[in-house]
Each structure stands twice: as C-alpha cells, then as structure tokens.
Amino acid sequence: QVQLVESGGGLVQPGGSLRLSCAASGFTMGAYAIGWFRQAPGKQREGVSCISITAGLAWYVDSVEGRFTVSRDNPKNAVYLQMNSLKPDDTAIYYCARRKYDNCSGFRSITGYDYWGEGTQVTVSS
C-alpha cells in the first residue's frame, strides 16, 4: 500500500526555519519525482517545489525561491523541505505527493500526482 507521511511542521516565528520530512512506504521513492504543495485557509492548493529522481534538479515557485530547499535521501525513502526565512504568508498545510511522471515538468499542477500525504501544519506567527 502506497503511503506518504509528512512531519516536521509546527509554530515558528517570522524569520525562523523548519525542516519538513516526507517518508514513503509501499514503493521505492527513488523511482519517482516528488512534489511539495501547500494549502492555506480559503486558498487553492499551491505547488511549492519538486525534486527530480536523481535529485540533480529541483524546481520552486517564485515566492519560495532562495528560501526553501528540497532534497532527498533515496536509501532512506525520504524527501525533505528545508524552509528558511519563513514569513506569515508561508502559513499553510504542507503536503508531499508522488508524481505520475519521471520529471518535474508542470510540477505546479495537482493533476501530475497520484498519491498524497495527509499534510503537516506550518504556522508562522509572532
């Protein structure tokens, strides 16, 4: 059974950092590109980042470029999202998802993913 489980969310002050983890089971994560999404209250789910199979390439939405870094540890079946210089606008539930394709082209569209985790809450507030 394919499962993705996010962890690492929490409450952090503006300017702080969090590291989210996405753990996979039921499949070999190293064979798939993985995306990160977020959804704030009253807003649509937004693609944040995507990492290629070999971790050689990563993509980011403009609003997080330079602040977020996605990485993966294929032997551990895990993907991470390091979030620095957090802002109140980053407050959302963060999800990881498995891509249907072996690349990150069009990564911001939710239709490109077949399995999703249940999310982890990130709150940026003073």
Short mmCIF file of C-alpha atoms in Angstrom, two decimals:
data_model
loop_
_atom_site.label_atom_id
_atom_site.label_comp_id
_atom_site.label_asym_id
_atom_site.label_seq_id
_atom_site.Cartn_x
_atom_site.Cartn_y
_atom_site.Cartn_z
CA GLN A 1 0.00 0.00 0.00
CA VAL A 2 1.46 3.33 -1.09
CA GLN A 3 1.72 5.86 1.72
CA LEU A 4 3.35 9.24 2.16
CA VAL A 5 3.64 10.75 5.62
CA GLU A 6 4.73 14.33 6.27
CA SER A 7 6.24 15.52 9.53
CA GLY A 8 8.17 18.44 10.94
CA GLY A 9 5.53 21.13 10.90
CA GLY A 10 4.86 23.46 13.79
CA LEU A 11 4.68 27.02 15.02
CA VAL A 12 7.62 29.26 14.22
CA GLN A 13 8.28 32.99 14.40
CA PRO A 14 8.79 35.05 11.26
CA GLY A 15 12.35 34.65 10.06
CA GLY A 16 12.62 31.20 11.57
CA SER A 17 13.22 27.82 9.96
CA LEU A 18 11.58 24.42 9.75
CA ARG A 19 12.54 21.20 8.04
CA LEU A 20 9.71 19.08 6.73
CA SER A 21 10.12 15.40 6.03
CA CYS A 22 8.18 13.14 3.70
CA ALA A 23 8.52 9.44 4.40
CA ALA A 24 7.37 6.89 1.86
CA SER A 25 6.23 3.30 2.20
CA GLY A 26 4.82 0.78 -0.23
CA PHE A 27 7.00 1.92 -3.11
CA THR A 28 10.57 2.89 -3.91
CA MET A 29 10.68 6.65 -3.60
CA GLY A 30 13.88 6.79 -5.59
CA ALA A 31 11.99 5.82 -8.72
CA TYR A 32 9.74 8.90 -8.63
CA ALA A 33 9.93 12.65 -8.73
CA ILE A 34 8.32 14.12 -5.60
CA GLY A 35 6.49 17.39 -5.17
CA TRP A 36 5.64 19.63 -2.23
CA PHE A 37 2.39 21.58 -2.10
CA ARG A 38 0.76 23.84 0.43
CA GLN A 39 -2.77 24.98 1.09
CA ALA A 40 -3.67 28.00 3.17
CA PRO A 41 -7.19 28.50 4.56
CA GLY A 42 -9.57 29.62 1.83
CA LYS A 43 -6.97 29.18 -0.92
CA GLN A 44 -6.26 26.58 -3.56
CA ARG A 45 -3.52 24.04 -3.12
CA GLU A 46 -0.30 25.53 -4.46
CA GLY A 47 2.71 23.75 -5.87
CA VAL A 48 5.82 24.80 -3.95
CA SER A 49 8.65 22.60 -5.12
CA CYS A 50 9.56 19.47 -6.99
CA ILE A 51 12.67 17.31 -6.98
CA SER A 52 13.77 15.02 -9.77
CA ILE A 53 14.50 11.32 -9.37
CA THR A 54 18.24 11.71 -9.13
CA ALA A 55 17.98 14.91 -7.07
CA GLY A 56 20.02 16.64 -9.70
CA LEU A 57 17.25 19.10 -10.48
CA ALA A 58 14.82 21.00 -8.29
CA TRP A 59 12.09 23.47 -9.02
CA TYR A 60 10.48 26.14 -6.85
CA VAL A 61 7.59 28.55 -7.06
CA ASP A 62 8.86 32.12 -7.19
CA SER A 63 7.58 33.01 -3.74
CA VAL A 64 9.89 30.49 -2.03
CA GLU A 65 12.90 30.61 -4.36
CA GLY A 66 16.06 31.25 -2.34
CA ARG A 67 14.36 30.44 0.98
CA PHE A 68 13.28 26.81 0.55
CA THR A 69 15.48 23.88 -0.43
CA VAL A 70 14.21 20.46 -1.39
CA SER A 71 16.41 17.38 -1.05
CA ARG A 72 16.06 13.63 -1.00
CA ASP A 73 17.68 10.59 0.58
CA ASN A 74 16.69 7.69 -1.64
CA PRO A 75 18.18 4.93 0.58
CA LYS A 76 16.02 6.26 3.42
CA ASN A 77 12.97 6.60 1.15
CA ALA A 78 12.59 10.21 2.23
CA VAL A 79 12.35 13.72 0.81
CA TYR A 80 12.88 16.91 2.78
CA LEU A 81 11.90 20.54 2.50
CA GLN A 82 14.16 22.95 4.36
CA MET A 83 12.32 26.22 4.88
CA ASN A 84 14.26 29.30 5.97
CA SER A 85 13.35 32.95 6.45
CA LEU A 86 9.76 31.96 6.97
CA LYS A 87 7.04 34.54 6.53
CA PRO A 88 3.44 34.67 7.78
CA ASP A 89 2.33 34.08 4.17
CA ASP A 90 4.01 30.65 4.35
CA THR A 91 1.39 29.52 6.86
CA ALA A 92 -0.41 26.52 5.38
CA ILE A 93 -0.78 22.78 5.48
CA TYR A 94 2.13 21.29 3.56
CA TYR A 95 1.76 18.12 1.54
CA CYS A 96 4.16 15.88 -0.32
CA ALA A 97 2.99 13.95 -3.35
CA ARG A 98 4.29 11.36 -5.77
CA ARG A 99 4.47 12.38 -9.40
CA LYS A 100 2.95 10.24 -12.11
CA TYR A 101 5.87 11.16 -14.37
CA ASP A 102 9.62 10.84 -14.09
CA ASN A 103 10.21 14.59 -14.33
CA CYS A 104 9.01 17.82 -12.75
CA SER A 105 7.69 19.49 -15.87
CA GLY A 106 4.49 21.31 -14.95
CA PHE A 107 5.04 20.47 -11.29
CA ARG A 108 2.56 23.04 -10.02
CA SER A 109 -0.44 21.21 -11.43
CA ILE A 110 -2.07 18.80 -8.97
CA THR A 111 -3.09 16.54 -11.86
CA GLY A 112 0.51 15.38 -12.21
CA TYR A 113 0.44 13.45 -8.92
CA ASP A 114 -1.12 10.15 -7.97
CA TYR A 115 -0.53 9.79 -4.23
CA TRP A 116 -0.63 12.39 -1.47
CA GLY A 117 0.20 12.54 2.18
CA GLU A 118 -2.22 13.94 4.74
CA GLY A 119 -0.17 17.04 5.37
CA THR A 120 1.59 18.81 8.20
CA GLN A 121 0.62 22.22 9.55
CA VAL A 122 3.10 25.08 9.36
CA THR A 123 2.20 28.27 11.20
CA VAL A 124 4.41 31.35 11.01
CA SER A 125 3.40 33.88 13.61
CA SER A 126 4.85 36.07 16.30
#
